[in-house]
Coordinates of C-alpha atoms and ligand atoms in Angstrom, one line a residue:
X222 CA -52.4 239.8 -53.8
X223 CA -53.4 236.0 -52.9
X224 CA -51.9 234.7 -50.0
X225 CA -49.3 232.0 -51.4
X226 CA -49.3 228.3 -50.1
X227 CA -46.2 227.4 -47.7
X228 CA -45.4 224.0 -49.1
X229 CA -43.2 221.8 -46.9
X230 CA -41.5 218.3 -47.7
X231 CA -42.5 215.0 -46.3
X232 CA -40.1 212.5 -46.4
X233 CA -42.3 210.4 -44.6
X234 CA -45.6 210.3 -42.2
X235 CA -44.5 212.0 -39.5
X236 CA -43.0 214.7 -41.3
X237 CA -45.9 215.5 -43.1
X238 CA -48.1 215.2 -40.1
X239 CA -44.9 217.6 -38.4
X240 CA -45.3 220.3 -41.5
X241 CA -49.0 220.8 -41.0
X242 CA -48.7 221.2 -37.2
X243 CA -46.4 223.8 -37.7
X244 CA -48.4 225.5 -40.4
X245 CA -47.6 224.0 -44.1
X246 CA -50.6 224.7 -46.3
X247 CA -49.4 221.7 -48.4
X248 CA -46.9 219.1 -48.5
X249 CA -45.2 217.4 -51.3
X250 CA -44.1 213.9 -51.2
X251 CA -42.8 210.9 -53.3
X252 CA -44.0 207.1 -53.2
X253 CA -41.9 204.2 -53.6
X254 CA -41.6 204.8 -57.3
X255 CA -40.7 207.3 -59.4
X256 CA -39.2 210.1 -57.1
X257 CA -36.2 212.1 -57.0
X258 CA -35.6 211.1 -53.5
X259 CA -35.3 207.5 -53.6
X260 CA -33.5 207.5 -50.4
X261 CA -36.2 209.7 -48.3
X262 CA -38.1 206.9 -46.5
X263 CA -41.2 207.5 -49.3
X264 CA -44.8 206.4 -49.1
X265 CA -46.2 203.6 -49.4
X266 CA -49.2 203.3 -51.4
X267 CA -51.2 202.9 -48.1
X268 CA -49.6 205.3 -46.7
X269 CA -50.2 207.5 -49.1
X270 CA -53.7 206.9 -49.4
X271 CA -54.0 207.4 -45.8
X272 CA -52.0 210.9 -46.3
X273 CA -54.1 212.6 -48.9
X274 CA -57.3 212.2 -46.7
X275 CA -55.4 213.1 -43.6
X276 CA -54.4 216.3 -45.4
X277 CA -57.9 217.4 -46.8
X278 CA -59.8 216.5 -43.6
X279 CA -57.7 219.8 -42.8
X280 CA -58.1 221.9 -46.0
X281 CA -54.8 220.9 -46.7
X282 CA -53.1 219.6 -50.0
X283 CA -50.5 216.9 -51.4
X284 CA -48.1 217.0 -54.1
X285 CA -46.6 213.6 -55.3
X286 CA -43.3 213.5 -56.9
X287 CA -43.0 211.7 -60.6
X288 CA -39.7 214.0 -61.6
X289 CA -37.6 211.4 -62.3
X290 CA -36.0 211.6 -65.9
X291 CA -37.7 207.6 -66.7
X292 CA -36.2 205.3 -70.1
X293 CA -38.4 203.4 -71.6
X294 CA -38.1 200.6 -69.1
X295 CA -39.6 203.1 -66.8
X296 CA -42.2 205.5 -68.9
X297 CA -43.9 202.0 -69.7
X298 CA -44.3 201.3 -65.6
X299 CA -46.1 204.2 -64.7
X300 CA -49.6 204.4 -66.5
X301 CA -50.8 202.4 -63.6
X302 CA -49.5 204.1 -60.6
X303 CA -50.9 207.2 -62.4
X304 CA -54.1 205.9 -62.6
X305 CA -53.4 205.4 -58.8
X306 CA -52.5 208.2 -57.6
X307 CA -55.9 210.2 -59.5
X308 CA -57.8 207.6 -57.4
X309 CA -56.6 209.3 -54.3
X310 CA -57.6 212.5 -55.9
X311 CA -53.6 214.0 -55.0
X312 CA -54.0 217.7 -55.5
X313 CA -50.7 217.2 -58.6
X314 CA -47.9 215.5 -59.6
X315 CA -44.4 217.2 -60.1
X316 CA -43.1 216.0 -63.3
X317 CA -40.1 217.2 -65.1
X318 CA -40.1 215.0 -68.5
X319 CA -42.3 215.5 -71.3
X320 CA -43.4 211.9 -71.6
X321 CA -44.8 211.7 -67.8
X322 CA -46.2 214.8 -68.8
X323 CA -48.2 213.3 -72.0
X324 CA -48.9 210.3 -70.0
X325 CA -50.5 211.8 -66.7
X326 CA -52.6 214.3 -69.4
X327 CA -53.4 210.8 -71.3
X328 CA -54.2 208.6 -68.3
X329 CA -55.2 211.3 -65.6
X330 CA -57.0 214.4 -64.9
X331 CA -54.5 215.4 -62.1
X332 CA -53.2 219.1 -61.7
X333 CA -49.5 219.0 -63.3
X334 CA -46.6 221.1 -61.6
X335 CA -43.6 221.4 -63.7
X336 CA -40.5 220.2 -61.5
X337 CA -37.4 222.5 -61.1
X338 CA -35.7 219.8 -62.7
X339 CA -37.2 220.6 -65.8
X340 CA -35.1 224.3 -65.6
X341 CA -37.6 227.1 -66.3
X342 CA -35.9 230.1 -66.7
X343 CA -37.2 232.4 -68.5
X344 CA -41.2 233.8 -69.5
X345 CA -41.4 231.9 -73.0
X346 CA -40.7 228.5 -71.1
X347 CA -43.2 229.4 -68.4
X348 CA -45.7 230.1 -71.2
X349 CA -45.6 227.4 -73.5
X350 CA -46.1 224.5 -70.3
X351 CA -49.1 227.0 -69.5
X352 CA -50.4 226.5 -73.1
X353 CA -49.4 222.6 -72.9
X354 CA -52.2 222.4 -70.3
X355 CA -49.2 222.4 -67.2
X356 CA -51.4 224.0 -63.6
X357 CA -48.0 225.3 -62.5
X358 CA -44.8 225.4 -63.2
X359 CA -42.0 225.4 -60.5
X360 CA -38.9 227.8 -61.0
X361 CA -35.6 226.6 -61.5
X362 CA -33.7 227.7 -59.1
X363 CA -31.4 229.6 -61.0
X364 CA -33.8 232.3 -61.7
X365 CA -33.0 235.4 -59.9
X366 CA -35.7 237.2 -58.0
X367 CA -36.0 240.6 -60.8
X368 CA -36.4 237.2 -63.4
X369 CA -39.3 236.1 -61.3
X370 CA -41.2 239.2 -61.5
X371 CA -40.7 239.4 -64.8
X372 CA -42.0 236.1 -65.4
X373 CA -44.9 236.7 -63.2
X374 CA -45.5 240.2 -65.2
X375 CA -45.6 238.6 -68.6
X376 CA -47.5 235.4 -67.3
X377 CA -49.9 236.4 -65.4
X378 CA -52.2 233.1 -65.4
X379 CA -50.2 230.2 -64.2
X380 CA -49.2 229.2 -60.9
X381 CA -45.6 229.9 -59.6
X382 CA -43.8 228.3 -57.3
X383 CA -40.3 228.4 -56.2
X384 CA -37.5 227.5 -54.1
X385 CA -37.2 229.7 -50.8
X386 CA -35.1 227.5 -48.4
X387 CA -32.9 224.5 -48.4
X388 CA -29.8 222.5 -50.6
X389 CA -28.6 223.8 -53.5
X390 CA -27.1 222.1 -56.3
X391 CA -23.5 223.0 -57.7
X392 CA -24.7 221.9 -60.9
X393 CA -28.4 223.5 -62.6
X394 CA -30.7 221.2 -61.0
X395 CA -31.4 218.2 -61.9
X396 CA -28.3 218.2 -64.9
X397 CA -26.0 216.4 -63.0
X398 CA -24.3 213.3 -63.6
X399 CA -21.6 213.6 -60.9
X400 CA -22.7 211.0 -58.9
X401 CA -23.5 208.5 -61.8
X402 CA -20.1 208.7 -62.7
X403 CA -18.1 208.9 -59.5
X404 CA -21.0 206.2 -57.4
X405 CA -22.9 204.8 -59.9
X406 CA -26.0 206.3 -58.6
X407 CA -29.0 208.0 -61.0
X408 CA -29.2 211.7 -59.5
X409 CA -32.3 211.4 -61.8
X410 CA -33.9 208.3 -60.9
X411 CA -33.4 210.1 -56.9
X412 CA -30.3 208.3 -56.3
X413 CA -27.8 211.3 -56.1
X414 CA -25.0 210.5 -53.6
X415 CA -24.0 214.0 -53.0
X416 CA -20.5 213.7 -54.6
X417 CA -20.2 217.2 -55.4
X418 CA -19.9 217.4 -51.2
X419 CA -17.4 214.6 -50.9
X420 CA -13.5 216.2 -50.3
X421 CA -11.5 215.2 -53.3
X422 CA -7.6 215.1 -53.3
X423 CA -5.9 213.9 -56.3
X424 CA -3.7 210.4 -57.0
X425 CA -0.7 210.3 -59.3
X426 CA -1.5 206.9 -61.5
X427 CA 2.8 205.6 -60.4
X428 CA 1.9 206.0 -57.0
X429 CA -1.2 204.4 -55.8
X430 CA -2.8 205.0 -52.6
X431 CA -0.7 208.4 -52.2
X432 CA -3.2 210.7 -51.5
X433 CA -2.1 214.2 -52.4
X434 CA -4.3 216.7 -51.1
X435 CA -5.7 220.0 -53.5
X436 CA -5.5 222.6 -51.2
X437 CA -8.1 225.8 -51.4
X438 CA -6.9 226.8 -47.9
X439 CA -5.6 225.5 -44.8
X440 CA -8.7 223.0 -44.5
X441 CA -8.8 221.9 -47.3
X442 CA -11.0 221.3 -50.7
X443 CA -14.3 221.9 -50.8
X444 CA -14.7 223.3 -54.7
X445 CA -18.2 221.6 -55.1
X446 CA -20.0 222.6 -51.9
X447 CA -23.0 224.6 -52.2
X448 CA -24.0 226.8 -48.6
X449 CA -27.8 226.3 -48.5
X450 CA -30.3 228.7 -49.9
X451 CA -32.3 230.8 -47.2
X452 CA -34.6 233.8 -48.6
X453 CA -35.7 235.0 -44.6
X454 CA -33.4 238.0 -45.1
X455 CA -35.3 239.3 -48.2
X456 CA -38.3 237.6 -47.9
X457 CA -40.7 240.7 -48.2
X458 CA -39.4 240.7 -51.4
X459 CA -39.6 237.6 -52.3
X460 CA -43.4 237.7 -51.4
X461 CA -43.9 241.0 -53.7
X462 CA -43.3 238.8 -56.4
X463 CA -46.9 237.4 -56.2
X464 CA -45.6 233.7 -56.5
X465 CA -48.3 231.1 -55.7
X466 CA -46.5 228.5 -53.7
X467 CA -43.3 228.9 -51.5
X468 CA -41.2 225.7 -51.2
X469 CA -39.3 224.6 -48.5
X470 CA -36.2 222.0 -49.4
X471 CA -35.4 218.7 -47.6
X472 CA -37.5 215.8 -47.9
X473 CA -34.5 213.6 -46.6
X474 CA -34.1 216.3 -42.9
X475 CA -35.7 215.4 -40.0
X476 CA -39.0 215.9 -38.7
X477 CA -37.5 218.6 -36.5
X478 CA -36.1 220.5 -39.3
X479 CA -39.5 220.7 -40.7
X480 CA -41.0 222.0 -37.6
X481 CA -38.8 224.7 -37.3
X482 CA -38.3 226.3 -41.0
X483 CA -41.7 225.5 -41.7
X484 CA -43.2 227.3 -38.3
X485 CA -40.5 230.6 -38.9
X486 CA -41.5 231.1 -42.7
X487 CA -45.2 230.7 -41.4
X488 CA -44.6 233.7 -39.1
X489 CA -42.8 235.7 -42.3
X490 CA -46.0 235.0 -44.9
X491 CA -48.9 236.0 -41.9
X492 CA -46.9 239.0 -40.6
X493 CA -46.6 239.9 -44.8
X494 CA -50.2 239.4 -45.3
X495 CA -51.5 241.5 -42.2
X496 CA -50.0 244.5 -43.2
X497 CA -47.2 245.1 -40.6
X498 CA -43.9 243.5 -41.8
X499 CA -40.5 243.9 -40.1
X500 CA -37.7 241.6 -40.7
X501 CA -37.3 239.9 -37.4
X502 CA -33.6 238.9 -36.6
X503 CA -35.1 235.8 -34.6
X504 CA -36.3 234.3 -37.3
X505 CA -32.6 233.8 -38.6
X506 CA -31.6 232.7 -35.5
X507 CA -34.5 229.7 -35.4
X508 CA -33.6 228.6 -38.5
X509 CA -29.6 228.5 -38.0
X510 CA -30.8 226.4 -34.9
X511 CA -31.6 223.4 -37.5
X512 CA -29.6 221.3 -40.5
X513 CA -27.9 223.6 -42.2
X514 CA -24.7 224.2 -44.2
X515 CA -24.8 227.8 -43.2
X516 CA -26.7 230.6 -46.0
X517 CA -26.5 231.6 -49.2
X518 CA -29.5 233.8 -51.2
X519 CA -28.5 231.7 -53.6
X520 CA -29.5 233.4 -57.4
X521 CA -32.1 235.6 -55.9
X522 CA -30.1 238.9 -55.2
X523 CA -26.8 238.0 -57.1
X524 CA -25.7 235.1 -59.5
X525 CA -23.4 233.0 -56.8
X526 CA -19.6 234.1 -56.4
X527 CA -17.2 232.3 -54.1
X528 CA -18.9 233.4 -50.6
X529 CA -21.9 231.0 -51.8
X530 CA -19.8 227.7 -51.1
X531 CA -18.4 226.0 -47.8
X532 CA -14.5 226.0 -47.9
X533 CA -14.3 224.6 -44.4
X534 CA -16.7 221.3 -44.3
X535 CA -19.1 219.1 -45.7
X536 CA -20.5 219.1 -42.3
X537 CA -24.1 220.7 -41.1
X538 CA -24.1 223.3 -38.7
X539 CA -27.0 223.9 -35.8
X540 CA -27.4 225.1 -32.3
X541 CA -30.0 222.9 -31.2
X542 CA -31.2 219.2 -30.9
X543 CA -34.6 217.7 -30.6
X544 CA -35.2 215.6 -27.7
X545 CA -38.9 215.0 -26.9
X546 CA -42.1 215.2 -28.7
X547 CA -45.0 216.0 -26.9
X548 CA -47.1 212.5 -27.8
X549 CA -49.8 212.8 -25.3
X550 CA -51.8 215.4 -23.2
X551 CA -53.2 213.8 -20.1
X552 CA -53.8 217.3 -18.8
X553 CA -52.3 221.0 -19.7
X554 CA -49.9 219.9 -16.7
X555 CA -49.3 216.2 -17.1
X556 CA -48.0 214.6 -20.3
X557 CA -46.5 211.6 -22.1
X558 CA -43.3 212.4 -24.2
X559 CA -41.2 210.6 -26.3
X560 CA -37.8 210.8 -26.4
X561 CA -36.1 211.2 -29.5
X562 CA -32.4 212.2 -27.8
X563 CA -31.2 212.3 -24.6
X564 CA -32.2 214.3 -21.9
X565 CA -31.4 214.8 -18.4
X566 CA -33.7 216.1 -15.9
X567 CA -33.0 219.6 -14.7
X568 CA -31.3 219.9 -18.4
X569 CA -32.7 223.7 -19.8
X570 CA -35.1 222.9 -22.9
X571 CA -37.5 224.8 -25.2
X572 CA -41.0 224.3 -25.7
X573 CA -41.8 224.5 -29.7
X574 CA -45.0 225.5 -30.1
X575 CA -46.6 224.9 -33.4
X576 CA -47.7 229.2 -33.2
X577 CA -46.7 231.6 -31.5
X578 CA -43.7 232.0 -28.5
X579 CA -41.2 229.0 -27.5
X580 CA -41.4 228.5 -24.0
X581 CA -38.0 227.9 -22.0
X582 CA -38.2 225.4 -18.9
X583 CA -36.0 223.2 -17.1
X584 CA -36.8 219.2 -17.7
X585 CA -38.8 218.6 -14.6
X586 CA -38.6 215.2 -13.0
X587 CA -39.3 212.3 -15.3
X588 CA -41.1 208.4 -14.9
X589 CA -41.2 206.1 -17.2
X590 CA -44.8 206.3 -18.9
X591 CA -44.7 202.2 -18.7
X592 CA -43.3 201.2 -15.2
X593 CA -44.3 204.8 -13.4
X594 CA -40.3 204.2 -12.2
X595 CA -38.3 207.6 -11.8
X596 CA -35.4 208.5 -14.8
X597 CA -33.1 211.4 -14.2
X598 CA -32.0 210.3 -17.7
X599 CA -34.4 209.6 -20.4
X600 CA -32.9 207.7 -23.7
X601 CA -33.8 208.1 -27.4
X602 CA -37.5 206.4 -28.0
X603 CA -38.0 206.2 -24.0
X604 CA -41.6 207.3 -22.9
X605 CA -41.9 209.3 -20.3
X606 CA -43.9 211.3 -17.9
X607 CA -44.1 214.3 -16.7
X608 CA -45.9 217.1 -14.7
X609 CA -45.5 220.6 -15.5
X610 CA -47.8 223.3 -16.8
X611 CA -46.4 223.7 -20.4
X612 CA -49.6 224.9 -22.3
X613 CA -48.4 222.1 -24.8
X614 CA -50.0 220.0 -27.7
X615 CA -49.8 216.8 -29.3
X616 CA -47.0 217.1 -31.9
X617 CA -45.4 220.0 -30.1
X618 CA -41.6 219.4 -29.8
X619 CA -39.0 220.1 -27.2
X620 CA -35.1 220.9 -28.0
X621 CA -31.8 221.5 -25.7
X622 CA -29.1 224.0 -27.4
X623 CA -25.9 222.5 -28.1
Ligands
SF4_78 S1 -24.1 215.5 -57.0 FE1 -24.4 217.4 -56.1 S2 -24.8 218.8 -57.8 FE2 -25.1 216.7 -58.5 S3 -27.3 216.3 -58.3 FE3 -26.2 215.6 -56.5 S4 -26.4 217.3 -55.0 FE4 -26.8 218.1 -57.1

């Protein structure tokens, strides 16, 4: 069996840069236009450029998002930014409407991955995008995991990909119109306000401004709030399947987020693929330590039942914070960091390595990488200095539990 491709989100630069360092074969990411994450900080066209030749001067790849659902006003904007994006020789675009489809095949010669959004559940849908000349076509995440085998069994000659961590929808993705009704906001033109999350209580029309809460339980209402999806558990499975591509959720998460899901599932696919797999209980552990509304297997093993949703917040859960990135190596015991939250010295931290073991240290003394003056305190986006033997990288990151 080929070993699949780990494919991580990049909201922006860094977090692309973040997913490779940690081990992502391949990124996907959206540009200014045309994206269902309109609110991730995008690429610009620049930036992009300068992304796709970062990413094969490693062997690596780039997806670009085009899954809105467009109107006319829309389809007719995009021939050119097609034309674009085959000028950067992007290794596909992720479309979910049939027009963009016809158009990148009319304009472009660019490798076509069907979105999620565009719901393939079953083998005959699989099959006909194969025969329409689609590269791959992404699972909707609705299909359960003896669906995906069958799909793979009965179409054998297409690339799969699917879903293996991050948000869920409470709807089928990408059919959603909560928040264009309750905010006003396209969920597909990348807009989605997350209003299934919000906590709703209900308003008799004589008695305006009376909130009268719904309650579920003691904390509340939360009928619309999806736990996220998280396949470490089962993920042997998962990679018997024989998918091609494994994709990790959250193009709008921080860097850190990336660095850690991306790094554990890493571990998960090379201990798979060199013959000695056991389920290791860290690996749950590192990736409750992130962003997360706590875990659901979401339709893999089971359709959803009431234990899939969050009764008690809207909130995210994690154990740990990012403080530091590891921005220069003067030496492997001197280095510059950057502060990304507040640290103290003597404060107990973790080394992140992009492979292998996390190393646990205690925040050695720390002067400011400008004026050389002495911090026991180092703020958010401070520079500092430090000496300690930490076997350490550029782009390696350092986090404090909580
Ligand atoms: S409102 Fe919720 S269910 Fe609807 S698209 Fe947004 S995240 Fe998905």
């Amino acid at each position: 069996m080929k070993k699949p491709e780990l494919l991580s989100p990049a909201g922006n630069y860094e977090k692309m840069e973040t997913a490779f360092h940690y081990g992502a074969d391949a990124v996907y990411m959206g540009g200014e236009l045309f994206n269902l994450r309109a609110l991730a900080d995008n690429f610009t066209n620049e930036q992009m450029s300068s992304a796709v030749l970062y990413a094969h001067s490693m062997g690596k790849k780039v997806y670009v998002t085009l899954n809105v659902i467009p109107h006319n006003r829309e389809i007719d904007m995009m021939d050119e930014y097609i034309k674009f994006l085959s000028g950067l020789k992007v290794d596909g675009v992720i479309v979910s409407d049939l027009g963009v489809f016809d158009l990148v095949r009319s304009v472009s010669d660019i490798p076509i991955s069907i979105s999620t959004q565009a719901s393939n559940t079953n083998w005959r849908s699989v099959k006909m995008f194969k025969e329409m000349g689609a590269k791959r076509v992404i699972l909707a995440r609705e299909v359960s995991l003896r669906e995906m085998i069958q799909i793979r069994q009965r179409v054998p000659d297409i690339e799969l990909e699917a879903f293996i961590h991050g948000a869920m929808c409470i709807s089928i993705s990408g059919r959603c119109l909560i928040s264009n009704y309750l905010a006003q906001r396209d969920a597909n033109m990348g807009l989605c306000t997350h209003s299934c999350r919000w906590k709703y209580y209900l308003m008799e029309e004589k008695r305006p401004g009376e909130y009268l809460p719904v309650f579920e339980d003691d904390h509340g209402t939360y009928i619309l709030n999806s736990k996220d999806l998280c396949t470490i558990e089962f993920f042997d499975e998962v990679l018997d399947v024989g998918l091609d591509s494994l994709k990790i959720e959250g193009r709008i998460k921080g860097a850190f987020y990336n660095a850690v899901v991306t790094k554990t599932y890493r571990q998960a696919v090379d201990m798979y693929f060199r013959g000695d797999y056991a389920y290791n209980p860290f690996w749950m552990e590192e990736l409750r330590s992130v962003s997360n509304r706590q875990f659901t297997s979401g339709f893999y093993l089971n359709p959803p039942d009431s234990d899939s949703q969050n009764y008690t917040t809207t909130s995210y859960f994690y154990t740990h914070q990012f403080v530091a990135k590891v921005l220069e190596k003067i030496s492997s015991s001197e280095y510059i960091l950057e502060i990304r939250n507040q640290v103290l010295q003597g404060e107990e931290v973790d080394l992140v390595r992009s492979t292998g073991e996390n190393l646990t240290f205690f925040m050695p003394p720390m002067e400011d990488a400008l004026t050389g003056e002495e911090c026991e305190t180092a703020n958010t986006n401070r520079k500092v200095r430090i000496f300690k033997a930490l076997d350490a990288v550029v782009g390696d990151m350092i986090r404090k539990k909580i």
